[in-house]
Coordinates of C-alpha atoms and ligand atoms in Angstrom, one line a residue:
X26 CA -65.0 -7.8 -23.1
X27 CA -66.0 -9.5 -19.9
X28 CA -63.2 -12.0 -19.9
X29 CA -60.0 -12.5 -21.9
X30 CA -60.1 -16.1 -23.1
X31 CA -57.3 -18.4 -21.9
X32 CA -54.4 -19.2 -24.2
X33 CA -55.1 -22.9 -23.8
X34 CA -58.7 -22.6 -24.8
X35 CA -58.1 -20.5 -27.9
X36 CA -57.9 -22.2 -31.3
X37 CA -56.2 -21.1 -34.5
X38 CA -59.7 -20.3 -35.9
X39 CA -60.1 -17.8 -33.0
X40 CA -57.0 -16.0 -34.0
X41 CA -58.0 -16.2 -37.7
X42 CA -61.3 -14.5 -36.8
X43 CA -59.4 -11.7 -35.1
X44 CA -57.2 -11.4 -38.2
X45 CA -54.1 -11.8 -36.1
X46 CA -50.7 -11.5 -37.7
X47 CA -47.4 -11.6 -36.0
X48 CA -43.7 -11.0 -36.9
X49 CA -40.4 -11.1 -35.1
X50 CA -37.2 -9.3 -34.8
X51 CA -34.6 -11.6 -33.3
X52 CA -31.5 -10.0 -31.8
X53 CA -28.4 -12.2 -31.1
X54 CA -25.0 -11.2 -29.9
X55 CA -22.1 -12.4 -32.0
X56 CA -19.3 -14.2 -30.3
X57 CA -16.6 -11.8 -31.5
X58 CA -13.5 -10.9 -29.5
X59 CA -13.9 -7.1 -29.9
X60 CA -16.9 -4.7 -30.2
X61 CA -18.3 -3.7 -33.5
X62 CA -16.8 -0.3 -34.0
X63 CA -14.0 0.0 -31.4
X64 CA -11.3 -2.3 -29.9
X65 CA -12.9 -2.8 -26.5
X66 CA -13.3 -6.5 -25.5
X67 CA -16.5 -8.4 -25.5
X68 CA -16.8 -9.7 -22.0
X69 CA -19.5 -12.3 -21.2
X70 CA -21.0 -13.1 -18.9
X71 CA -21.4 -9.6 -17.6
X72 CA -19.5 -8.3 -14.6
X73 CA -21.6 -6.4 -12.1
X74 CA -18.7 -4.3 -10.7
X75 CA -18.0 -0.9 -12.2
X76 CA -15.3 1.8 -11.8
X77 CA -17.2 5.0 -12.2
X78 CA -20.6 6.7 -12.8
X79 CA -21.2 9.4 -15.3
X80 CA -24.3 11.6 -15.0
X81 CA -26.0 12.9 -18.1
X82 CA -29.0 15.2 -18.4
X83 CA -31.2 14.1 -21.2
X84 CA -33.1 17.3 -21.9
X85 CA -33.7 17.7 -25.6
X86 CA -35.4 21.0 -26.3
X87 CA -38.1 20.9 -28.9
X88 CA -36.4 23.5 -31.1
X89 CA -33.3 21.3 -31.2
X90 CA -35.3 18.3 -32.4
X91 CA -36.7 20.1 -35.4
X92 CA -39.5 18.0 -36.9
X93 CA -40.1 16.0 -33.7
X94 CA -42.0 12.8 -33.6
X95 CA -43.9 11.1 -30.8
X96 CA -40.8 9.6 -29.2
X97 CA -38.9 12.9 -29.2
X98 CA -41.9 14.6 -27.6
X99 CA -42.2 11.9 -25.0
X100 CA -38.5 12.1 -24.1
X101 CA -38.8 15.8 -23.9
X102 CA -41.6 15.4 -21.4
X103 CA -39.9 12.8 -19.2
X104 CA -36.8 15.0 -18.5
X105 CA -34.7 12.1 -17.4
X106 CA -31.3 12.2 -15.7
X107 CA -29.2 9.3 -16.9
X108 CA -26.5 7.5 -14.9
X109 CA -24.0 5.4 -16.8
X110 CA -22.0 2.9 -14.8
X111 CA -18.8 2.1 -16.6
X112 CA -15.9 -0.3 -16.2
X113 CA -12.7 1.1 -17.7
X114 CA -11.8 -2.2 -19.2
X115 CA -15.0 -2.5 -21.3
X116 CA -15.6 1.1 -22.5
X117 CA -13.5 3.7 -24.3
X118 CA -14.2 7.2 -25.6
X119 CA -15.9 5.9 -28.7
X120 CA -19.0 4.6 -26.8
X121 CA -19.2 7.5 -24.4
X122 CA -18.1 10.6 -26.3
X123 CA -18.8 10.0 -30.0
X124 CA -15.1 10.0 -31.0
X125 CA -15.0 8.6 -34.5
X126 CA -15.5 4.9 -35.0
X127 CA -12.8 2.4 -35.9
X128 CA -13.3 0.4 -39.0
X129 CA -16.2 -2.1 -38.9
X130 CA -15.2 -5.3 -37.1
X131 CA -14.4 -7.7 -40.0
X132 CA -14.9 -10.8 -37.9
X133 CA -18.4 -9.6 -37.1
X134 CA -19.2 -8.8 -40.7
X135 CA -18.1 -12.3 -41.8
X136 CA -20.4 -13.9 -39.2
X137 CA -23.3 -11.7 -40.0
X138 CA -22.9 -12.3 -43.7
X139 CA -22.9 -16.0 -43.1
X140 CA -26.2 -15.8 -41.2
X141 CA -27.6 -13.6 -44.0
X142 CA -26.7 -16.3 -46.5
X143 CA -28.2 -19.0 -44.2
X144 CA -31.5 -17.0 -44.3
X145 CA -31.4 -17.1 -48.1
X146 CA -31.4 -13.3 -48.3
X147 CA -30.2 -11.2 -51.3
X148 CA -26.9 -9.7 -50.2
X149 CA -26.1 -6.0 -50.5
X150 CA -23.2 -5.2 -52.7
X151 CA -22.0 -2.5 -50.4
X152 CA -22.2 -2.1 -46.7
X153 CA -23.6 1.4 -45.8
X154 CA -23.6 2.4 -42.2
X155 CA -26.6 4.3 -41.0
X156 CA -27.3 6.1 -37.7
X157 CA -30.5 5.2 -35.9
X158 CA -31.7 7.7 -33.4
X159 CA -32.0 6.6 -29.8
X160 CA -33.5 9.2 -27.4
X161 CA -34.0 7.1 -24.3
X162 CA -30.3 7.3 -23.2
X163 CA -29.6 3.6 -23.8
X164 CA -26.9 4.8 -26.2
X165 CA -25.0 7.7 -24.8
X166 CA -24.3 9.3 -28.2
X167 CA -28.0 9.3 -29.0
X168 CA -27.7 7.1 -32.0
X169 CA -26.9 3.5 -32.9
X170 CA -24.7 2.5 -35.9
X171 CA -26.5 -0.1 -38.0
X172 CA -26.4 -1.6 -41.4
X173 CA -28.6 -3.9 -43.5
X174 CA -26.7 -6.8 -45.1
X175 CA -29.4 -8.6 -46.9
X176 CA -33.2 -8.6 -47.7
X177 CA -36.0 -11.0 -48.8
X178 CA -34.9 -14.4 -47.6
X179 CA -37.1 -17.2 -46.2
X180 CA -37.0 -20.3 -44.0
X181 CA -39.1 -23.4 -44.3
X182 CA -41.8 -23.8 -41.6
X183 CA -44.4 -26.6 -41.5
X184 CA -45.7 -26.8 -45.1
X185 CA -44.9 -23.2 -46.0
X186 CA -42.2 -20.6 -45.8
X187 CA -41.7 -17.7 -43.5
X188 CA -40.4 -14.6 -45.2
X189 CA -37.4 -12.8 -43.9
X190 CA -37.6 -9.1 -44.5
X191 CA -33.9 -8.3 -43.7
X192 CA -30.9 -9.0 -41.7
X193 CA -29.2 -6.1 -39.9
X194 CA -25.8 -5.8 -38.1
X195 CA -25.8 -3.2 -35.4
X196 CA -24.4 -2.2 -32.0
X197 CA -26.0 -3.4 -28.8
X198 CA -27.2 -0.7 -26.4
X199 CA -26.7 -0.4 -22.6
X200 CA -28.3 -2.6 -20.1
X201 CA -30.9 -0.8 -18.0
X202 CA -30.4 -1.3 -14.3
X203 CA -33.2 0.8 -12.9
X204 CA -35.7 3.5 -13.8
X205 CA -37.2 5.3 -10.9
X206 CA -38.8 8.8 -11.0
X207 CA -36.6 11.0 -13.2
X208 CA -33.5 8.9 -12.8
X209 CA -32.6 6.0 -15.1
X210 CA -29.4 3.9 -14.7
X211 CA -27.6 2.0 -17.3
X212 CA -24.6 -0.3 -17.3
X213 CA -22.3 0.2 -20.3
X214 CA -20.4 -3.1 -20.7
X215 CA -22.8 -4.5 -23.4
X216 CA -22.8 -1.2 -25.3
X217 CA -21.2 -1.7 -28.7
X218 CA -21.3 -5.5 -28.9
X219 CA -22.0 -6.7 -32.4
X220 CA -25.6 -7.8 -32.7
X221 CA -27.5 -9.2 -35.6
X222 CA -31.2 -8.5 -36.1
X223 CA -33.2 -11.0 -38.2
X224 CA -36.6 -9.5 -39.1
X225 CA -39.4 -11.7 -40.4
X226 CA -42.5 -10.6 -42.3
X227 CA -45.7 -10.9 -40.2
X228 CA -46.3 -14.4 -41.5
X229 CA -47.2 -16.1 -38.2
X230 CA -50.8 -16.8 -37.4
X231 CA -51.0 -18.2 -33.9
X232 CA -49.0 -17.5 -30.7
X233 CA -47.4 -20.9 -30.9
X234 CA -46.2 -20.3 -34.4
X235 CA -44.4 -17.2 -33.3
X236 CA -42.5 -19.0 -30.6
X237 CA -41.6 -21.9 -32.9
X238 CA -40.3 -19.6 -35.6
X239 CA -38.3 -17.6 -33.0
X240 CA -36.7 -20.9 -31.9
X241 CA -35.9 -21.9 -35.5
X242 CA -34.3 -18.5 -36.2
X243 CA -32.2 -18.7 -33.1
X244 CA -31.0 -22.2 -33.9
X245 CA -30.2 -21.2 -37.5
X246 CA -27.9 -18.4 -36.4
X247 CA -26.4 -20.6 -33.7
X248 CA -25.6 -23.3 -36.3
X249 CA -22.6 -21.1 -37.2
X250 CA -21.2 -21.8 -33.7
X251 CA -20.4 -18.1 -33.5
X252 CA -23.3 -16.7 -31.4
X253 CA -23.2 -16.0 -27.7
X254 CA -25.8 -18.0 -25.7
X255 CA -27.0 -17.5 -22.2
X256 CA -28.9 -14.8 -20.4
X257 CA -29.5 -11.7 -22.5
X258 CA -27.5 -12.9 -25.5
X259 CA -30.7 -13.4 -27.5
X260 CA -33.7 -11.1 -27.3
X261 CA -36.9 -10.9 -29.4
X262 CA -39.2 -8.0 -30.3
X263 CA -42.6 -9.5 -31.2
X264 CA -45.0 -7.5 -33.3
X265 CA -48.7 -8.2 -33.3
X266 CA -51.7 -6.8 -35.1
X267 CA -55.3 -7.7 -35.5
X268 CA -57.9 -6.6 -38.1
X269 CA -58.7 -3.0 -37.4
X270 CA -56.0 -2.7 -34.8
X271 CA -52.4 -1.6 -35.3
X272 CA -49.0 -3.2 -35.5
X273 CA -47.7 -3.1 -31.9
X274 CA -44.2 -4.1 -30.9
X275 CA -43.5 -5.9 -27.6
X276 CA -39.9 -5.2 -26.9
X277 CA -37.1 -7.2 -25.3
X278 CA -38.6 -10.7 -24.8
X279 CA -35.7 -12.8 -23.6
X280 CA -37.4 -16.1 -23.1
X281 CA -39.0 -17.8 -26.1
X282 CA -41.3 -19.7 -23.7
X283 CA -42.9 -16.4 -22.8
X284 CA -43.8 -15.6 -26.4
X285 CA -47.2 -17.4 -26.8
X286 CA -48.9 -15.8 -23.8
X287 CA -47.6 -12.4 -24.7
X288 CA -48.9 -12.6 -28.3
X289 CA -52.2 -14.0 -27.2
X290 CA -52.7 -11.2 -24.6
X291 CA -51.7 -8.5 -27.1
X292 CA -54.2 -9.8 -29.7
X293 CA -57.0 -9.7 -27.2
X294 CA -55.9 -6.4 -25.8
X295 CA -56.3 -4.9 -29.2
X296 CA -59.7 -6.6 -29.5
X297 CA -60.7 -5.0 -26.2
X298 CA -59.5 -1.6 -27.3
X299 CA -61.5 -1.9 -30.5
X300 CA -64.6 -2.8 -28.4
X301 CA -64.0 0.4 -26.3
X302 CA -63.6 2.4 -29.5
X303 CA -67.0 1.0 -30.7
X304 CA -68.6 1.8 -27.3
X305 CA -67.3 5.4 -27.4
X306 CA -68.7 5.7 -31.0
X307 CA -72.0 4.4 -29.7
X308 CA -72.0 7.1 -27.0
X309 CA -71.3 9.7 -29.7
X310 CA -67.8 10.6 -28.4
X311 CA -65.6 11.7 -31.3
X312 CA -62.2 13.4 -31.5
X313 CA -64.2 16.7 -32.0
X314 CA -66.6 16.2 -29.1
X315 CA -64.1 14.7 -26.7
X316 CA -63.7 16.7 -23.5
X317 CA -61.4 16.3 -20.5
X318 CA -61.3 19.0 -17.9
X319 CA -58.4 19.3 -15.4
X320 CA -58.7 21.0 -12.1
X321 CA -56.5 21.4 -9.0
X322 CA -58.2 19.5 -6.2
X323 CA -55.4 19.5 -3.7
X324 CA -57.5 21.4 -1.1
X325 CA -60.6 19.3 -1.7
X326 CA -58.7 16.1 -0.8
X327 CA -56.8 17.6 2.0
X328 CA -58.3 15.5 4.8
X329 CA -58.5 12.2 3.0
X330 CA -57.7 8.9 4.7
X331 CA -56.7 7.3 1.4
X332 CA -53.1 6.5 2.0
X333 CA -51.4 7.2 -1.4
X334 CA -53.0 10.7 -1.6
X335 CA -52.7 11.5 2.2
X336 CA -49.0 10.6 2.0
X337 CA -48.5 12.7 -1.2
X338 CA -50.1 15.7 0.5
X339 CA -47.9 15.3 3.6
X340 CA -44.9 15.4 1.2
X341 CA -46.3 18.8 -0.1
X342 CA -47.4 17.3 -3.4
X343 CA -50.5 18.3 -5.3
X344 CA -53.5 16.5 -6.7
X345 CA -55.4 17.1 -10.0
X346 CA -58.7 15.8 -11.1
X347 CA -59.3 15.0 -14.8
X348 CA -63.0 14.7 -15.7
X349 CA -63.4 12.4 -18.8
X350 CA -66.8 13.4 -20.1
X351 CA -68.9 10.4 -21.1
X352 CA -66.3 7.9 -20.0
X353 CA -68.3 6.2 -17.2
X354 CA -67.3 2.5 -17.0
X355 CA -64.6 2.7 -19.6
X356 CA -61.7 2.6 -17.1
X357 CA -63.0 -0.7 -15.6
X358 CA -63.1 -2.3 -19.1
X359 CA -61.0 -5.5 -19.1
X360 CA -58.1 -5.2 -21.5
X361 CA -55.8 -8.0 -20.3
X362 CA -56.1 -10.7 -17.7
X363 CA -56.4 -9.0 -14.2
X364 CA -56.0 -5.7 -16.1
X365 CA -58.4 -2.9 -17.0
X366 CA -58.2 0.1 -19.3
X367 CA -57.2 2.2 -16.2
X368 CA -53.8 0.5 -16.5
X369 CA -53.3 2.0 -20.0
X370 CA -53.7 5.4 -18.4
X371 CA -51.6 4.6 -15.3
X372 CA -48.8 3.3 -17.5
X373 CA -48.6 6.6 -19.4
X374 CA -48.5 8.6 -16.2
X375 CA -45.8 6.4 -14.8
X376 CA -43.6 6.4 -17.9
X377 CA -44.1 10.0 -19.2
X378 CA -44.8 12.0 -16.1
X379 CA -42.3 9.8 -14.2
X380 CA -44.8 9.2 -11.4
X381 CA -43.4 5.8 -10.7
X382 CA -44.8 5.1 -7.2
X383 CA -47.9 3.0 -7.6
X384 CA -50.8 3.5 -7.5
X385 CA -50.4 6.7 -9.3
X386 CA -54.0 7.3 -10.2
X387 CA -57.4 6.7 -8.7
X388 CA -60.8 7.0 -10.5
X389 CA -64.4 7.3 -9.6
X390 CA -65.5 4.0 -11.2
X391 CA -62.9 2.0 -9.3
X392 CA -63.9 -0.9 -7.1
X393 CA -62.1 -1.2 -3.8
X394 CA -61.0 1.5 -1.5
X395 CA -59.9 4.9 -2.7
X396 CA -61.5 8.2 -1.5
X397 CA -64.6 8.1 0.6
X398 CA -67.9 8.5 -1.2
X399 CA -68.3 11.9 0.5
X400 CA -65.0 13.0 -0.9
X401 CA -65.8 11.7 -4.4
X402 CA -69.2 13.6 -4.2
X403 CA -67.4 16.7 -3.2
X404 CA -64.9 16.4 -6.1
X405 CA -67.7 15.6 -8.6
X406 CA -69.6 18.6 -7.6
X407 CA -66.7 20.9 -7.7
X408 CA -65.6 19.7 -11.2
X409 CA -69.2 19.5 -12.4
X410 CA -68.9 15.8 -13.2
X411 CA -72.2 14.1 -14.1
X412 CA -73.4 10.5 -13.9
X413 CA -72.0 9.6 -17.3
X414 CA -68.5 11.0 -16.5
X415 CA -65.4 9.5 -14.9
X416 CA -63.1 11.4 -12.7
X417 CA -59.4 10.4 -12.6
X418 CA -57.2 11.7 -9.8
X419 CA -53.4 12.0 -10.1
X420 CA -50.9 13.3 -7.6
X421 CA -47.2 14.4 -7.6
X422 CA -45.0 17.5 -7.7
X423 CA -46.4 20.4 -9.6
X424 CA -44.6 19.8 -12.8
X425 CA -45.1 16.1 -12.9
X426 CA -48.8 16.3 -11.9
X427 CA -49.5 18.7 -14.8
X428 CA -47.7 16.3 -17.2
X429 CA -49.7 13.4 -15.7
X430 CA -53.0 15.1 -16.0
X431 CA -52.2 15.9 -19.6
X432 CA -51.3 12.2 -20.3
X433 CA -54.6 11.0 -18.8
X434 CA -56.5 13.2 -21.2
X435 CA -54.3 12.2 -24.1
X436 CA -54.6 8.5 -23.5
X437 CA -58.3 8.7 -23.0
X438 CA -58.6 10.6 -26.3
X439 CA -56.6 7.9 -28.1
X440 CA -59.3 5.4 -27.0
X441 CA -61.5 6.9 -29.7
X442 CA -59.0 5.8 -32.4
X443 CA -58.7 2.2 -30.9
X444 CA -55.1 1.0 -30.7
X445 CA -52.5 3.7 -30.1
X446 CA -49.1 3.8 -31.9
X447 CA -46.8 2.7 -29.2
X448 CA -44.3 0.0 -28.2
X449 CA -45.0 -2.2 -25.2
X450 CA -42.8 -4.0 -22.7
X451 CA -43.2 -7.7 -21.8
X452 CA -44.2 -8.2 -18.2
X453 CA -43.4 -11.4 -16.2
X454 CA -47.0 -12.4 -15.9
X455 CA -47.5 -12.5 -19.7
X456 CA -49.3 -9.2 -20.0
X457 CA -47.6 -6.2 -21.4
X458 CA -47.3 -2.5 -20.4
X459 CA -46.7 0.8 -22.2
X460 CA -43.1 1.4 -23.0
X461 CA -42.9 4.3 -25.4
X462 CA -44.7 6.2 -28.1
X463 CA -43.7 4.6 -31.4
X464 CA -41.1 6.7 -33.2
X465 CA -41.8 8.2 -36.6
X466 CA -40.4 6.6 -39.7
X467 CA -37.5 9.1 -40.0
X468 CA -35.1 7.8 -37.3
X469 CA -32.4 6.7 -39.8
X470 CA -29.9 8.9 -41.4
X471 CA -26.6 8.1 -43.2
X472 CA -23.4 7.9 -41.2
X473 CA -20.7 10.1 -42.7
X474 CA -17.8 8.7 -40.5
X475 CA -17.3 5.5 -42.4
X476 CA -17.1 5.0 -46.2
X477 CA -19.2 2.3 -47.9
X478 CA -17.5 -1.1 -47.9
X479 CA -17.8 -3.4 -50.9
X480 CA -18.9 -6.9 -50.3
X481 CA -16.6 -8.7 -52.7
X482 CA -17.3 -11.9 -54.6
X483 CA -14.1 -13.3 -53.0
X484 CA -15.5 -12.6 -49.5
X485 CA -18.8 -14.2 -50.3
X486 CA -17.1 -17.3 -51.8
X487 CA -14.8 -17.6 -48.8
X488 CA -17.7 -17.5 -46.4
X489 CA -19.8 -19.9 -48.5
X490 CA -17.0 -22.4 -48.6
X491 CA -17.2 -22.9 -44.8
X492 CA -20.8 -22.0 -44.3
X493 CA -22.7 -23.7 -41.5
X494 CA -25.1 -26.5 -42.4
X495 CA -28.7 -25.4 -41.7
X496 CA -30.3 -27.3 -38.8
X497 CA -33.1 -28.7 -41.0
X498 CA -30.5 -30.0 -43.6
X499 CA -28.4 -31.5 -40.8
X500 CA -31.5 -33.2 -39.2
X501 CA -32.4 -34.8 -42.6
X502 CA -28.8 -36.0 -42.9
X503 CA -28.9 -37.5 -39.4
X504 CA -32.1 -39.3 -40.2
X505 CA -30.3 -40.8 -43.1
X506 CA -27.7 -42.1 -40.7
X507 CA -30.4 -44.0 -38.9
X508 CA -31.2 -41.6 -36.1
X509 CA -34.9 -41.3 -35.1
X510 CA -36.6 -38.1 -36.2
X511 CA -36.6 -36.8 -32.7
X512 CA -32.9 -37.6 -32.0
X513 CA -31.9 -36.2 -35.4
X514 CA -33.7 -32.9 -34.6
X515 CA -32.1 -32.7 -31.1
X516 CA -28.6 -33.5 -32.4
X517 CA -28.9 -31.1 -35.3
X518 CA -28.8 -28.2 -33.0
X519 CA -26.9 -29.7 -30.1
X520 CA -23.5 -28.3 -29.2
X521 CA -22.3 -31.9 -29.5
X522 CA -23.2 -32.0 -33.3
X523 CA -19.6 -31.4 -34.5
X524 CA -18.2 -34.2 -32.3
X525 CA -21.1 -36.4 -33.4
X526 CA -20.2 -35.7 -37.1
X527 CA -16.6 -36.7 -36.4
X528 CA -17.5 -39.9 -34.6
X529 CA -20.2 -40.9 -37.0
X530 CA -17.7 -40.3 -39.9
X531 CA -15.2 -42.7 -38.3
X532 CA -17.8 -45.4 -38.7
X533 CA -16.4 -47.5 -35.7
X534 CA -19.8 -47.5 -33.8
X535 CA -23.4 -47.2 -34.9
X536 CA -24.4 -43.4 -35.2
X537 CA -27.5 -44.2 -33.2
X538 CA -25.5 -45.4 -30.2
X539 CA -23.1 -42.5 -30.4
X540 CA -26.0 -40.0 -30.5
X541 CA -27.6 -41.8 -27.5
X542 CA -24.4 -41.6 -25.6
X543 CA -23.7 -37.9 -26.4
X544 CA -27.2 -36.6 -25.7
X545 CA -28.0 -39.1 -22.9
X546 CA -25.5 -40.3 -20.3
X547 CA -22.5 -38.3 -21.3
X548 CA -24.5 -35.0 -21.2
X549 CA -26.1 -36.0 -17.9
X550 CA -22.7 -36.6 -16.4
X551 CA -21.3 -33.4 -17.7
X552 CA -24.1 -31.4 -16.3
X553 CA -23.4 -33.0 -12.9
X554 CA -19.8 -31.9 -13.3
X555 CA -18.6 -35.6 -13.4
X556 CA -16.7 -35.1 -16.6
X557 CA -14.4 -32.2 -15.9
X558 CA -11.9 -33.1 -18.6
X559 CA -14.4 -33.5 -21.3
X560 CA -13.6 -31.9 -24.6
X561 CA -14.2 -33.0 -28.2
X562 CA -10.6 -34.0 -28.7
X563 CA -10.4 -36.2 -25.6
X564 CA -13.8 -37.8 -26.2
X565 CA -12.9 -38.6 -29.9
X566 CA -9.5 -40.1 -28.9
X567 CA -11.2 -42.3 -26.3
X568 CA -13.7 -43.6 -28.9
X569 CA -10.9 -44.2 -31.4
X570 CA -8.9 -46.1 -28.9
X571 CA -12.0 -48.2 -27.9
X572 CA -12.5 -49.0 -31.6
X573 CA -8.9 -50.1 -32.0
X574 CA -9.2 -52.4 -29.0
X575 CA -12.5 -53.8 -30.4
X576 CA -14.3 -52.7 -27.2
X577 CA -18.1 -53.2 -27.4
X578 CA -20.2 -50.0 -27.7
X579 CA -21.5 -50.5 -24.2
X580 CA -18.0 -50.0 -22.9
X581 CA -17.8 -46.4 -24.2
X582 CA -19.4 -44.7 -21.3
X583 CA -17.2 -46.4 -18.7
X584 CA -14.2 -45.5 -20.8
X585 CA -15.2 -41.9 -21.1
X586 CA -15.8 -41.7 -17.4
X587 CA -12.1 -42.8 -16.9
X588 CA -10.6 -40.4 -19.5
X589 CA -12.8 -37.4 -19.1
X590 CA -13.6 -37.8 -15.4
X591 CA -11.5 -36.5 -12.5
X592 CA -9.0 -39.4 -12.9
X593 CA -8.2 -38.2 -16.5
X594 CA -6.6 -41.5 -17.6
X595 CA -5.1 -41.7 -21.1
X596 CA -7.4 -43.8 -23.4
X597 CA -4.9 -46.8 -23.5
X598 CA -4.7 -46.7 -19.7
X599 CA -8.4 -46.6 -19.4
X600 CA -8.9 -49.6 -21.6
X601 CA -6.3 -51.5 -19.5
X602 CA -7.9 -50.4 -16.3
X603 CA -11.4 -51.5 -17.3
X604 CA -10.2 -54.8 -18.6
X605 CA -12.3 -54.5 -21.7
X606 CA -13.6 -57.9 -22.8
X607 CA -15.3 -59.5 -25.7
X608 CA -19.0 -60.4 -25.0
X609 CA -18.5 -64.2 -24.8
X610 CA -15.7 -63.8 -22.3
X611 CA -17.6 -61.2 -20.3
X612 CA -20.6 -63.6 -20.0
X613 CA -18.3 -66.4 -18.8
X614 CA -16.7 -64.1 -16.2
X615 CA -20.0 -62.9 -14.9
X616 CA -21.2 -66.4 -14.6
X617 CA -18.1 -67.3 -12.6
X618 CA -18.6 -64.2 -10.4
X619 CA -22.2 -65.1 -9.7
X620 CA -21.3 -68.6 -8.6
X621 CA -19.1 -67.1 -5.8
X622 CA -21.4 -64.5 -4.4
X623 CA -23.6 -64.9 -1.3
X624 CA -27.3 -65.2 -1.8
X625 CA -29.1 -63.5 1.0
X626 CA -32.6 -64.7 1.9
X627 CA -34.6 -61.7 0.7
X628 CA -37.5 -61.4 -1.6
X629 CA -36.8 -61.8 -5.3
X630 CA -37.0 -58.2 -6.5
X631 CA -34.7 -57.0 -3.8
X632 CA -32.3 -59.9 -4.5
X633 CA -32.2 -58.9 -8.1
X634 CA -31.4 -55.3 -7.3
X635 CA -28.7 -56.3 -4.9
X636 CA -27.0 -58.7 -7.3
X637 CA -27.3 -56.2 -10.2
X638 CA -25.5 -53.7 -8.1
X639 CA -22.6 -56.1 -7.4
X640 CA -22.3 -57.1 -11.0
X641 CA -22.5 -53.6 -12.4
X642 CA -19.8 -52.5 -10.0
X643 CA -17.4 -55.0 -11.5
X644 CA -18.6 -55.4 -15.1
X645 CA -20.2 -52.1 -16.1
X646 CA -19.7 -51.5 -19.8
X647 CA -18.6 -55.1 -20.5
X648 CA -22.0 -56.0 -21.9
X649 CA -25.2 -54.0 -22.6
X650 CA -27.0 -53.2 -19.4
X651 CA -30.1 -55.1 -20.7
X652 CA -28.0 -58.3 -21.2
X653 CA -26.6 -58.1 -17.7
X654 CA -30.1 -57.6 -16.3
X655 CA -31.2 -60.8 -18.1
X656 CA -28.3 -62.8 -16.7
X657 CA -29.0 -61.5 -13.2
X658 CA -32.7 -62.2 -13.6
X659 CA -32.0 -65.8 -14.6
X660 CA -29.7 -66.1 -11.6
X661 CA -32.2 -64.7 -9.2
X662 CA -35.0 -67.0 -10.5
Ligands
ZN705 ZN1 -14.7 1.1 -26.9

């Protein structure tokens, strides 16, 4: 593919032609007080200080792993050392040492069951805890405790429904701080937080649909009012496949806004990999005829001026050449924007051979400066590389360079199959990079530490009785109260929705005006820090007092500024201070005020602004702003 089309220029028909399908796994942290399986506190936002570091060697031997899958083999090859940074306050021996778990956190179970019901899933009758294998070190014990609470739900979307495969309740893993060379560092505070995972069927057909459904699912869980929000509290895994490709998961997407471009680029990456597959077929390269020859070329490149290799040799590292027979031009094939197939290979070398300093490979088809042509000629001759071959160089210490050379050959061979079975990581520019070989299906096994727990009818009824209203039901109800569709939608998922319900229920002021105040000026002032004493109770009391004093709706904002602002007046005092007036009286007083003011000789527009300022200073809230403007305009004219 010469160029990857732009997201903005791609239509739903284009994705349909690719046969694109996409699904989501939405992870959200529950706002519980304690972690899921121990009594450690849930502390958010995260604290960056820590008390101690623990070093672990992650060196599974293949014999220990028994029937090992791709992930296990990969972690075996990487030979990582892991550092855990711990704060005594947020971690105990359960998370770090695999001492037995406490009973499942009942608060977390209730919240997760509520979300399961909101998704319309069939609930399990018993909670069975399973262990899911984690070999990357992000969970010190090597497994995550997890359980499925319901299956086969759905949510409405446009004119159809999106299927929900399941809802899971599980422990959060560590936060990765860095991953350089053979050393990976994690912070453990988040470890063990209760996390729900909502999994959809691959029912989305365009990148925009994926983002929209992700948003709906996040809002749905948040409608309980029991989810953490903010950085890292919600993360998505997005899976994408196209016809002839393979389901590839892009992990840990934290911003929903990033989803469309990631999905788009992955769809076209798979399309590019399928084109490469077809090209290799055309060239007659098959799994049986594939050849990659590795040789030690350390001495051949000894005098090179090419900095990355020259530096490596100064550091006593070695270089290998891998000749990919018949691969001429494949490595410069564009797979993502600004990205070629060479990046697929470089990623594997970086992640699996831990050669993290970039560039970590150079190849003979590469444009731009690498080795001199004389040096390439020398290497090609020594390795018997012909005109149809590509030579890939890699450098590093002896062990890593051997692993790296092996990975180059492995990834090139996988090009024959098309799209490899791997998970990808989201990159900030909307492209994605290799993360790990996809685990085999047998990563789950039963946990014997905890007995099954029955989900009783009583429990379900108790949760159902106070279950959150789904955002779309709430929005429809708000439209019925006279809110515009847009405002109803906004209010249905706004944190102010409970306060709005209370005020609208009191029927003192039109719901439309209350919604406008809460989502407009009041929110604006709060964001600016101008309403430090704002809480639902105080706001509601202010509105109730205003209603009792028959204050006009326009006075509400000024009153709230008095009661919830720095002054913090009691509602009655605020009403007295503002001298709330009835409209007729207010008009009379403004007229009297205007008679007394000076009238500077300035042009009309300026005069109007000047007078408006004077009047608002004294009469803000007494009448609608629009009415005051009309009076001032009449005065100025
Ligand atoms: Zn703990």
